[in-house]
CSV table of C-alpha atoms in Angstrom, one decimal:
chain,number,residue,atom,x,y,z
A,4,PHE,CA,8.1,-12.6,67.0
A,5,ARG,CA,10.1,-9.5,66.0
A,6,GLY,CA,10.0,-9.7,62.2
A,7,ASP,CA,10.5,-12.3,59.5
A,8,PRO,CA,13.7,-14.4,59.8
A,9,SER,CA,13.9,-14.5,56.0
A,10,ALA,CA,14.8,-10.8,56.1
A,11,ALA,CA,18.0,-11.6,58.0
A,12,LEU,CA,18.7,-14.5,55.6
A,13,LEU,CA,18.6,-12.1,52.6
A,14,GLU,CA,21.9,-10.5,53.9
A,15,VAL,CA,23.3,-13.8,55.2
A,16,LEU,CA,23.0,-15.6,51.9
A,17,ASP,CA,24.1,-12.7,49.6
A,18,PRO,CA,27.8,-13.1,48.7
A,19,GLU,CA,28.0,-9.5,47.8
A,20,GLN,CA,27.3,-8.3,51.4
A,21,ASN,CA,27.8,-11.2,53.8
A,22,HIS,CA,31.5,-10.6,54.2
A,23,SER,CA,30.6,-8.0,56.8
A,24,PHE,CA,27.5,-9.5,58.3
A,25,SER,CA,26.7,-7.9,61.7
A,26,ASP,CA,25.1,-10.0,64.4
A,27,HIS,CA,22.7,-7.8,66.3
A,28,TYR,CA,22.5,-10.1,69.3
A,29,LEU,CA,26.3,-10.3,70.0
A,30,ASP,CA,26.9,-7.0,68.2
A,31,LEU,CA,29.8,-8.5,66.3
A,32,ALA,CA,30.7,-8.5,62.6
A,33,TYR,CA,31.2,-11.9,60.9
A,34,ASP,CA,32.7,-12.8,57.6
A,35,LEU,CA,30.2,-15.3,56.1
A,36,SER,CA,31.5,-15.1,52.6
A,37,LYS,CA,33.4,-18.4,52.9
A,38,VAL,CA,30.5,-20.3,54.4
A,39,MET,CA,28.3,-22.6,52.4
A,40,PHE,CA,24.8,-22.7,53.6
A,41,ILE,CA,22.6,-25.8,52.9
A,42,GLY,CA,18.9,-25.7,53.6
A,43,THR,CA,16.0,-28.1,52.9
A,44,ALA,CA,12.3,-27.5,52.4
A,45,ASN,CA,9.3,-29.6,51.5
A,46,LEU,CA,7.5,-26.7,49.8
A,47,LEU,CA,9.3,-24.1,47.7
A,48,ASP,CA,6.3,-21.7,47.3
A,49,PRO,CA,6.4,-20.2,50.8
A,50,ILE,CA,10.0,-19.1,50.4
A,51,PRO,CA,10.1,-15.4,49.4
A,52,GLY,CA,11.2,-14.7,45.8
A,53,PRO,CA,14.2,-12.4,46.8
A,54,LEU,CA,15.5,-15.2,49.1
A,55,ARG,CA,15.0,-17.9,46.4
A,56,ASP,CA,17.0,-15.7,44.0
A,57,ARG,CA,20.0,-16.1,46.3
A,58,MET,CA,19.9,-19.8,46.3
A,59,GLU,CA,20.9,-22.6,43.9
A,60,ILE,CA,17.8,-24.9,44.0
A,61,LEU,CA,18.2,-28.7,43.6
A,62,GLU,CA,15.0,-30.7,43.3
A,63,LEU,CA,15.1,-34.4,44.4
A,64,PRO,CA,12.5,-36.8,42.9
A,65,GLY,CA,10.7,-39.5,44.7
A,66,TYR,CA,11.9,-43.1,44.5
A,67,THR,CA,10.7,-45.6,41.9
A,68,PHE,CA,9.4,-49.0,43.0
A,69,GLU,CA,12.6,-50.7,41.9
A,70,GLU,CA,14.7,-48.2,43.9
A,71,LYS,CA,12.7,-48.8,47.0
A,72,VAL,CA,13.3,-52.6,46.7
A,73,HIS,CA,17.0,-52.1,46.5
A,74,ILE,CA,17.1,-49.6,49.3
A,75,ALA,CA,15.1,-52.0,51.5
A,76,ARG,CA,17.3,-55.0,50.8
A,77,ASN,CA,20.7,-53.2,51.0
A,78,HIS,CA,20.0,-50.7,53.7
A,79,LEU,CA,16.7,-50.7,55.6
A,80,ILE,CA,16.4,-54.5,56.4
A,81,PRO,CA,20.1,-54.9,57.6
A,82,LYS,CA,19.8,-51.7,59.7
A,83,GLN,CA,16.6,-52.8,61.4
A,84,LEU,CA,17.9,-56.3,62.1
A,85,LYS,CA,20.9,-54.8,63.8
A,86,GLU,CA,18.8,-52.4,65.9
A,87,HIS,CA,16.5,-55.2,67.0
A,88,GLY,CA,19.4,-57.5,68.1
A,89,LEU,CA,18.8,-60.0,65.3
A,90,ALA,CA,21.5,-61.8,63.3
A,91,PRO,CA,21.9,-60.6,59.7
A,92,GLU,CA,20.5,-63.9,58.3
A,93,ALA,CA,17.6,-64.1,60.9
A,94,ILE,CA,15.1,-62.7,58.5
A,95,THR,CA,14.9,-62.9,54.7
A,96,PHE,CA,12.1,-61.3,52.7
A,97,THR,CA,10.7,-63.2,49.7
A,98,GLU,CA,10.2,-61.1,46.5
A,99,LYS,CA,6.4,-61.2,47.0
A,100,GLY,CA,6.7,-60.4,50.7
A,101,LEU,CA,8.8,-57.2,50.1
A,102,ILE,CA,6.5,-56.1,47.2
A,103,THR,CA,3.5,-56.5,49.5
A,104,VAL,CA,5.1,-54.3,52.1
A,105,ILE,CA,6.0,-51.6,49.6
A,106,MET,CA,2.7,-51.6,47.5
A,107,ALA,CA,0.1,-52.5,50.1
A,108,HIS,CA,1.3,-50.9,53.3
A,109,THR,CA,3.1,-47.7,52.2
A,110,ARG,CA,2.4,-44.9,49.7
A,111,GLU,CA,5.1,-42.2,49.8
A,112,ALA,CA,7.8,-40.5,47.8
A,113,GLY,CA,10.5,-41.5,50.3
A,114,VAL,CA,11.1,-44.6,52.4
A,115,ARG,CA,10.4,-43.5,56.0
A,116,SER,CA,7.1,-45.5,56.3
A,117,LEU,CA,8.8,-48.4,54.6
A,118,GLU,CA,11.5,-48.5,57.3
A,119,ARG,CA,8.8,-48.3,60.0
A,120,ARG,CA,7.0,-51.3,58.5
A,121,VAL,CA,10.2,-53.3,58.2
A,122,ALA,CA,10.8,-52.4,61.9
A,123,ASP,CA,7.4,-53.7,62.8
A,124,ILE,CA,8.2,-57.1,61.2
A,125,CYS,CA,11.6,-57.2,62.9
A,126,ARG,CA,9.9,-56.6,66.3
A,127,ALA,CA,7.4,-59.4,65.6
A,128,VAL,CA,10.2,-61.8,64.9
A,129,ALA,CA,12.2,-60.6,67.9
A,130,VAL,CA,9.2,-61.4,70.1
A,131,GLU,CA,9.0,-64.9,68.6
A,132,VAL,CA,12.7,-65.4,69.6
A,133,ALA,CA,12.2,-64.0,73.1
A,134,SER,CA,9.1,-66.2,73.7
A,135,GLY,CA,10.9,-69.3,72.5
A,136,LYS,CA,8.7,-69.8,69.4
A,137,LEU,CA,11.7,-69.4,67.2
A,138,ALA,CA,15.2,-70.5,68.1
A,139,ALA,CA,17.8,-67.8,68.7
A,140,ASP,CA,19.8,-68.9,65.7
A,141,GLY,CA,16.6,-69.7,63.7
A,142,LYS,CA,15.8,-68.2,60.3
A,143,ARG,CA,12.5,-66.7,59.2
A,144,ALA,CA,11.4,-66.2,55.6
A,145,ILE,CA,8.8,-63.4,55.4
A,146,ASP,CA,6.3,-64.0,52.5
A,147,GLU,CA,3.1,-62.1,51.7
A,148,ASN,CA,1.0,-64.2,54.1
A,149,ASP,CA,3.4,-63.3,57.0
A,150,VAL,CA,3.3,-59.6,56.0
A,151,GLN,CA,-0.5,-59.7,56.2
A,152,GLU,CA,-0.4,-61.6,59.6
A,153,ILE,CA,2.0,-59.1,61.1
A,154,LEU,CA,1.0,-55.8,59.5
A,155,GLY,CA,-2.7,-56.6,59.2
A,156,PRO,CA,-4.8,-56.1,56.0
A,157,GLU,CA,-3.5,-54.0,53.2
A,158,LYS,CA,-3.9,-50.2,53.7
A,159,PHE,CA,-3.5,-49.2,50.1
A,160,TYR,CA,-4.7,-50.9,47.0
A,161,ASN,CA,-5.0,-50.0,43.3
A,162,GLU,CA,-8.5,-48.7,43.0
A,163,THR,CA,-8.1,-47.1,39.6
A,164,ALA,CA,-9.9,-49.8,37.6
A,165,GLU,CA,-12.7,-49.9,40.3
A,166,ARG,CA,-13.2,-46.2,40.2
A,167,THR,CA,-13.3,-45.7,36.4
A,168,GLY,CA,-15.6,-48.7,35.8
A,169,ILE,CA,-18.5,-46.3,35.3
A,170,PRO,CA,-18.8,-43.2,33.0
A,171,GLY,CA,-18.1,-39.9,34.6
A,172,VAL,CA,-14.9,-40.8,36.5
A,173,ALA,CA,-11.4,-39.8,35.4
A,174,THR,CA,-8.0,-40.2,37.0
A,175,GLY,CA,-5.9,-37.1,37.3
A,176,LEU,CA,-2.4,-36.5,38.7
A,177,ALA,CA,-1.7,-34.1,41.5
A,178,TRP,CA,1.5,-32.6,43.1
A,179,THR,CA,1.8,-32.6,46.9
A,180,ALA,CA,4.6,-31.8,49.4
A,181,ALA,CA,5.3,-35.5,49.8
A,182,GLY,CA,5.6,-36.2,46.1
A,183,GLY,CA,2.9,-36.8,43.4
A,184,ASP,CA,-0.4,-38.5,43.9
A,185,ILE,CA,-3.3,-39.7,41.8
A,186,LEU,CA,-6.6,-37.9,42.1
A,187,PHE,CA,-10.0,-39.2,41.1
A,188,ILE,CA,-12.6,-36.7,39.7
A,189,GLU,CA,-16.2,-37.9,39.7
A,190,ALA,CA,-19.1,-36.2,37.9
A,191,THR,CA,-22.8,-37.1,38.0
A,192,LYS,CA,-26.0,-35.5,36.6
A,193,MET,CA,-29.5,-35.2,37.9
A,194,THR,CA,-32.7,-33.5,37.0
A,195,GLY,CA,-32.5,-29.8,37.7
A,196,LYS,CA,-32.1,-26.3,36.2
A,197,GLY,CA,-28.6,-26.2,34.9
A,198,SER,CA,-26.6,-25.5,38.0
A,199,LEU,CA,-23.0,-26.7,38.6
A,200,THR,CA,-22.0,-27.9,42.1
A,201,LEU,CA,-18.4,-28.4,43.1
A,202,THR,CA,-17.3,-30.2,46.2
A,203,GLY,CA,-14.0,-31.4,47.7
A,204,GLN,CA,-12.5,-28.3,49.4
A,205,LEU,CA,-11.4,-26.7,46.2
A,206,GLY,CA,-9.5,-23.4,45.7
A,207,ASP,CA,-10.6,-20.6,43.3
A,208,VAL,CA,-8.4,-21.7,40.4
A,209,MET,CA,-9.7,-25.3,40.4
A,210,LYS,CA,-13.3,-24.0,40.6
A,211,GLU,CA,-12.6,-21.8,37.6
A,212,SER,CA,-11.1,-24.8,35.7
A,213,ALA,CA,-14.4,-26.6,36.2
A,214,GLN,CA,-16.4,-23.6,34.9
A,215,ALA,CA,-14.1,-23.4,31.9
A,216,ALA,CA,-14.4,-27.1,31.2
A,217,LEU,CA,-18.2,-26.9,31.2
A,218,SER,CA,-18.3,-23.8,28.9
A,219,TYR,CA,-15.9,-25.6,26.4
A,220,LEU,CA,-18.2,-28.7,26.6
A,221,ARG,CA,-21.3,-26.6,25.7
A,222,SER,CA,-19.5,-25.0,22.8
A,223,LYS,CA,-18.4,-28.4,21.4
A,224,ALA,CA,-21.7,-30.3,22.2
A,225,ASP,CA,-22.5,-31.0,18.5
A,226,THR,CA,-19.0,-32.4,17.8
A,227,LEU,CA,-19.2,-34.7,20.8
A,228,GLY,CA,-22.7,-35.9,20.0
A,229,ILE,CA,-24.2,-34.2,23.1
A,230,PRO,CA,-27.6,-32.4,22.9
A,231,ALA,CA,-26.8,-28.6,22.7
A,232,ASN,CA,-29.5,-27.9,25.4
A,233,PHE,CA,-28.3,-30.6,27.8
A,234,LEU,CA,-28.0,-28.2,30.7
A,235,GLU,CA,-31.6,-26.9,30.5
A,236,LYS,CA,-33.1,-29.6,32.7
A,237,THR,CA,-29.9,-31.1,34.2
A,238,ASP,CA,-27.8,-30.2,37.2
A,239,ILE,CA,-24.1,-31.4,37.2
A,240,HIS,CA,-22.2,-32.2,40.4
A,241,ILE,CA,-18.4,-32.6,40.3
A,242,HIS,CA,-16.7,-34.1,43.3
A,243,PHE,CA,-13.0,-34.5,44.2
A,244,PRO,CA,-12.7,-37.3,46.8
A,245,ALA,CA,-10.5,-36.9,49.9
A,246,GLY,CA,-12.7,-33.9,50.8
A,247,SER,CA,-10.7,-33.1,53.9
A,248,ILE,CA,-7.6,-32.2,51.8
A,249,PRO,CA,-7.5,-28.7,50.2
A,250,LYS,CA,-6.9,-28.8,46.5
A,251,ASP,CA,-6.1,-26.0,44.0
A,252,GLY,CA,-4.3,-25.3,40.8
A,253,PRO,CA,-5.1,-25.4,37.1
A,254,SER,CA,-3.6,-28.8,36.3
A,255,ALA,CA,-6.9,-30.7,36.8
A,256,GLY,CA,-8.5,-29.0,33.8
A,257,VAL,CA,-8.2,-31.8,31.3
A,258,THR,CA,-9.2,-34.4,33.9
A,259,ILE,CA,-12.4,-32.4,34.7
A,260,LEU,CA,-13.3,-32.1,31.1
A,261,THR,CA,-12.7,-35.7,30.4
A,262,ALA,CA,-14.9,-36.7,33.3
A,263,LEU,CA,-17.7,-34.5,32.0
A,264,VAL,CA,-17.4,-35.8,28.5
A,265,SER,CA,-17.5,-39.4,29.8
A,266,LEU,CA,-20.6,-38.6,31.9
A,267,LEU,CA,-22.6,-37.0,29.1
A,268,THR,CA,-21.6,-39.4,26.3
A,269,GLY,CA,-21.8,-42.6,28.5
A,270,ILE,CA,-18.3,-43.6,27.3
A,271,ARG,CA,-16.0,-44.9,30.1
A,272,VAL,CA,-12.5,-43.6,30.7
A,273,ARG,CA,-9.8,-46.2,30.3
A,274,PRO,CA,-8.8,-47.6,33.8
A,275,ASP,CA,-5.1,-47.6,33.0
A,276,VAL,CA,-5.0,-43.9,32.0
A,277,ALA,CA,-4.1,-40.8,34.1
A,278,MET,CA,-3.7,-37.3,32.9
A,279,THR,CA,-2.7,-33.7,33.8
A,280,GLY,CA,-2.8,-30.4,32.1
A,281,GLU,CA,-4.6,-27.0,32.0
A,282,ALA,CA,-7.5,-26.8,29.5
A,283,THR,CA,-8.5,-23.5,27.9
A,284,LEU,CA,-11.8,-22.4,26.5
A,285,ARG,CA,-10.4,-23.0,23.0
A,286,GLY,CA,-9.5,-26.5,23.8
A,287,LEU,CA,-5.8,-26.0,24.1
A,288,VAL,CA,-3.8,-28.1,26.6
A,289,LEU,CA,-1.3,-25.8,28.5
A,290,PRO,CA,1.8,-27.0,30.4
A,291,VAL,CA,1.8,-27.6,34.2
A,292,GLY,CA,4.4,-28.2,36.9
A,293,GLY,CA,5.5,-31.2,38.9
A,294,ILE,CA,5.6,-33.6,36.0
A,295,LYS,CA,8.3,-35.8,37.4
A,296,GLU,CA,6.5,-36.3,40.7
A,297,LYS,CA,3.2,-36.9,39.0
A,298,VAL,CA,4.6,-39.5,36.6
A,299,LEU,CA,6.3,-41.4,39.5
A,300,ALA,CA,3.0,-41.4,41.4
A,301,ALA,CA,1.2,-42.8,38.4
A,302,HIS,CA,3.9,-45.5,38.1
A,303,ARG,CA,3.4,-46.4,41.7
A,304,ALA,CA,-0.4,-46.7,41.2
A,305,GLY,CA,-0.1,-49.1,38.3
A,306,ILE,CA,-1.0,-46.6,35.6
A,307,LYS,CA,0.1,-47.7,32.1
A,308,ARG,CA,-0.7,-44.6,29.9
A,309,ILE,CA,-0.1,-41.0,30.9
A,310,ILE,CA,-1.4,-38.0,29.0
A,311,ILE,CA,0.5,-34.8,29.6
A,312,PRO,CA,0.7,-31.4,27.7
A,313,ALA,CA,2.9,-31.4,24.6
A,314,ARG,CA,5.0,-28.6,26.0
A,315,ASN,CA,5.9,-30.7,29.0
A,316,GLU,CA,7.6,-33.3,26.9
A,317,LYS,CA,11.0,-32.0,27.9
A,318,ASP,CA,10.2,-32.6,31.6
A,319,VAL,CA,9.8,-36.3,31.0
A,320,LEU,CA,13.6,-36.6,30.6
A,321,ASP,CA,13.8,-36.0,34.4
A,322,VAL,CA,11.8,-39.1,35.1
A,323,PRO,CA,14.0,-42.2,36.0
A,324,GLU,CA,14.6,-44.4,33.0
A,325,GLN,CA,13.0,-47.5,34.6
A,326,ALA,CA,9.7,-45.7,35.0
A,327,ARG,CA,9.8,-44.2,31.5
A,328,LYS,CA,10.3,-47.7,30.0
A,329,GLU,CA,7.1,-49.1,31.7
A,330,LEU,CA,4.8,-46.2,30.8
A,331,GLU,CA,3.3,-45.0,27.6
A,332,PHE,CA,3.3,-41.2,27.2
A,333,VAL,CA,0.8,-39.3,25.1
A,334,TYR,CA,1.7,-35.6,24.4
A,335,ALA,CA,-1.4,-33.6,23.8
A,336,GLY,CA,-1.8,-30.1,22.5
A,337,GLN,CA,-5.6,-30.2,22.0
A,338,MET,CA,-8.4,-31.6,24.1
A,339,ASP,CA,-9.5,-33.8,21.2
A,340,GLU,CA,-6.2,-35.6,21.5
A,341,VAL,CA,-6.8,-36.1,25.2
A,342,LEU,CA,-10.3,-37.5,24.7
A,343,LYS,CA,-9.1,-39.9,22.0
A,344,ALA,CA,-6.2,-41.3,24.2
A,345,ALA,CA,-8.2,-41.4,27.4
A,346,MET,CA,-11.5,-42.9,26.6
A,347,GLU,CA,-12.5,-46.4,25.5
A,348,GLU,CA,-14.2,-44.9,22.4
A,349,ASN,CA,-13.3,-41.6,20.7
A,350,PRO,CA,-16.3,-39.3,21.3
A,351,VAL,CA,-15.2,-36.7,18.8
A,352,GLY,CA,-17.3,-36.8,15.6
A,353,ARG,CA,-19.3,-39.8,16.5
């Protein structure tokens, strides 16, 4: 309550002055120049710039699906069997059983929730042993039906195809503290006087992205086969689901524009496509951050084609090779390229 602790860290972490660091509580001088400090954070943004300048920052990506399978088999399952007093061979997971746990009951960058779900299954088997339903030296093979019986109905499912089944819905990619995530953007129109409504707890930058997307659309109406006066008697509403979660940043620009074009042309967005990038009034696609996390999130969600800004191509090298092999990347510099790759039919010049 007496000042910001980051101010003290400025001196502690600076090798030029921490050889004579003075502790004001004990009133003693310490030589901290030979000490290596390691810190962790979920979010980099709140760390003050001067403090960040004194650090070597290492960013760790989320796990791919294949990595989670290996971690579960080699580490999590043996660990939980031991903690629940079960023999190493007491439980075996079938391939489909383990896939069901990972895909239908967890959605995360790490494996903490996965370990908790494995522990739930181990407890259920331990109860069977304690109640005499399963012999103490018995073996239990967990398949997808057992997973559903123990963990209940699936909590997560791939809703991309269901969401984008109608015009006006596009799939974007977002960055969060827990890794990347997919984000649906829905647009609808109704009789009105040309107003634009935005909902979903949006920040100022995202609201401005929506305004810019609509202005670009009006300027390119002829090229896209949309009546130039489409806003005269029409209100447009853009909604970002998961309304309780605050959202901001410019990287949804291309997704908003794609959803609007889909709405006004009646052409659906492909269900296996997700995109990210900032769109300008001239139709340029500008680079954004968090590409690695966003690509891994798309991979987890079953996306097959990802559209990213051309200037972010270098960032794809950071994505694990297994995920790169299973995804098709489209590098776009102009919005026309995005629309051509994202929609079931190219709306430009129809």
